[in-house]
Amino acid sequence: MNKNNEVILLKLGGGLLTDKLKPLSLREAVVKSAVRQIINAKKQLILIHGGGSFGHPLAKKYSISKGKNSLIPNQILGFSETHQAMNKLNSYLVNFFLEKKYPTLSMQPSSIFFKDFHNYSLNSIDIIEAALDLKIMPILYGDVVLDRQGSFTIISGDQIIIELCKNLKKYSVSRVIFATETDGIFIKDAEKNGKHIKLVDEISFEELDGLDLADLGHKIDVTGGIQGKIKSIKELGRFNIPVQIINGLEEGNILKSLTNKKISSTNIKIKLK
Ligand code: IP8
């Protein structure tokens, strides 16, 4: 199929939207600002958000990402609670968009993804594309997911992005943007005996292997923190789509990134065809 339409995938990290140290706490000003910037950018995009202090503490408490375990008391209930916490975070976002009269359609990943051993299936790509056709912005989020083996796990926002890149048919993904709480990937600065850290501003997918990552001391994250993020980005390499990691706490950065203005960030370059 000829992919004539372009779409940007923007992930708002859970650590950006919430205070990861306090369960179920929204950084309301940050979220509202992100919503404003997305609207002002006037770009066609699919929004994906992470779990932060809504999804992760419950997912951790009940070991949801490790699958069904009858030794964990109330784990099945914890599965539901984790999903509902994510729904709650998602509702805040959807409501803020609606307050600004901006049309969105949120899709529960637990209802549209199914896992079979290591692979996900997604049957609803037509629905996502139909929403895009109507200029309705689809919103997806890290969620619980059932599997064909009678168990379950977590699908992270990053994994959803990979699945969207794989499955979109009418739309081609022009860029993937990760809005996080830092400027990008930081490494130990070899020139300064590794005592200082520096931002990687430009890098290829291949060069992501073997980075001497700086430890920024990030808190709880059942889906893997920066190591997990780099793993997901490496998977995106096979689609040859440029990826940018930006600091969403810096006012205006999301708008600047969406409208291709230069900002302090990490840019993962594609191979020119
Ligand atoms: O924050 C995780 O999504 P992520 C979602 O994108 C849950 O890794 C339910 C913990």
PDB file of C-alpha atoms and ligand atoms in Angstrom, residues 11-15 20 48-52 54-60 64 82-83 85-86 141-144 153-160 221-225 229, ligand 1:
ATOM      1  CA  LYS A  11       5.360   9.484  23.795  1.00  0.00           C
ATOM      2  CA  LEU A  12       4.873  11.459  26.968  1.00  0.00           C
ATOM      3  CA  GLY A  13       6.870   9.532  29.557  1.00  0.00           C
ATOM      4  CA  GLY A  14       5.158   8.584  32.794  1.00  0.00           C
ATOM      5  CA  GLY A  15       8.008  10.153  34.741  1.00  0.00           C
ATOM      6  CA  LYS A  20       7.142   9.044  40.378  1.00  0.00           C
ATOM      7  CA  ILE A  48       1.234   7.458  23.641  1.00  0.00           C
ATOM      8  CA  HIS A  49       1.820   7.886  27.348  1.00  0.00           C
ATOM      9  CA  GLY A  50       3.592   5.942  30.039  1.00  0.00           C
ATOM     10  CA  GLY A  51       2.573   4.834  33.506  1.00  0.00           C
ATOM     11  CA  GLY A  52       4.631   6.835  35.997  1.00  0.00           C
ATOM     12  CA  PHE A  54      -0.152   5.504  38.266  1.00  0.00           C
ATOM     13  CA  GLY A  55       0.812   2.226  36.577  1.00  0.00           C
ATOM     14  CA  HIS A  56       4.242   1.329  37.912  1.00  0.00           C
ATOM     15  CA  PRO A  57       3.723   1.065  41.695  1.00  0.00           C
ATOM     16  CA  LEU A  58       0.756  -1.311  41.246  1.00  0.00           C
ATOM     17  CA  ALA A  59       2.434  -3.270  38.448  1.00  0.00           C
ATOM     18  CA  LYS A  60       5.428  -3.697  40.749  1.00  0.00           C
ATOM     19  CA  ILE A  64       2.275  -8.046  36.679  1.00  0.00           C
ATOM     20  CA  THR A  82      -3.157  -1.543  37.446  1.00  0.00           C
ATOM     21  CA  HIS A  83      -5.304  -1.182  34.346  1.00  0.00           C
ATOM     22  CA  ALA A  85      -4.922   3.331  37.420  1.00  0.00           C
ATOM     23  CA  MET A  86      -3.725   3.731  33.836  1.00  0.00           C
ATOM     24  CA  TYR A 141      -0.833   4.107  26.884  1.00  0.00           C
ATOM     25  CA  GLY A 142       1.218   1.530  28.724  1.00  0.00           C
ATOM     26  CA  ASP A 143      -1.246  -1.023  30.073  1.00  0.00           C
ATOM     27  CA  VAL A 144      -1.709  -4.594  31.227  1.00  0.00           C
ATOM     28  CA  THR A 153       2.138  -9.006  31.373  1.00  0.00           C
ATOM     29  CA  ILE A 154       2.638  -5.275  30.845  1.00  0.00           C
ATOM     30  CA  ILE A 155       2.782  -3.599  27.462  1.00  0.00           C
ATOM     31  CA  SER A 156       4.857  -0.437  27.799  1.00  0.00           C
ATOM     32  CA  GLY A 157       4.262   2.726  25.816  1.00  0.00           C
ATOM     33  CA  ASP A 158       7.594   2.053  24.069  1.00  0.00           C
ATOM     34  CA  GLN A 159       6.422  -1.390  22.980  1.00  0.00           C
ATOM     35  CA  ILE A 160       3.203   0.129  21.659  1.00  0.00           C
ATOM     36  CA  ASP A 221      10.151   1.509  36.543  1.00  0.00           C
ATOM     37  CA  VAL A 222       8.939  -2.009  35.832  1.00  0.00           C
ATOM     38  CA  THR A 223       9.643  -1.631  32.135  1.00  0.00           C
ATOM     39  CA  GLY A 224      13.328  -0.864  32.342  1.00  0.00           C
ATOM     40  CA  GLY A 225      14.299   2.833  32.704  1.00  0.00           C
ATOM     41  CA  LYS A 229      14.357   2.866  26.453  1.00  0.00           C
TER      42      LYS A 229
HETATM   43  O1  IP8 B   1       5.617   3.702  31.504  1.00  0.00           O
HETATM   44  C1  IP8 B   1       4.018   1.006  31.737  1.00  0.00           C
HETATM   45  O2  IP8 B   1       4.199   1.830  30.613  1.00  0.00           O
HETATM   46  P1  IP8 B   1       5.568   2.652  30.443  1.00  0.00           P
HETATM   47  C2  IP8 B   1       2.554   0.872  32.076  1.00  0.00           C
HETATM   48  O3  IP8 B   1       5.485   3.200  29.055  1.00  0.00           O
HETATM   49  C3  IP8 B   1       2.284   0.165  33.352  1.00  0.00           C
HETATM   50  O4  IP8 B   1       6.704   1.678  30.597  1.00  0.00           O
HETATM   51  C4  IP8 B   1       0.925  -0.365  33.502  1.00  0.00           C
HETATM   52  C5  IP8 B   1       3.137   0.015  34.321  1.00  0.00           C
END
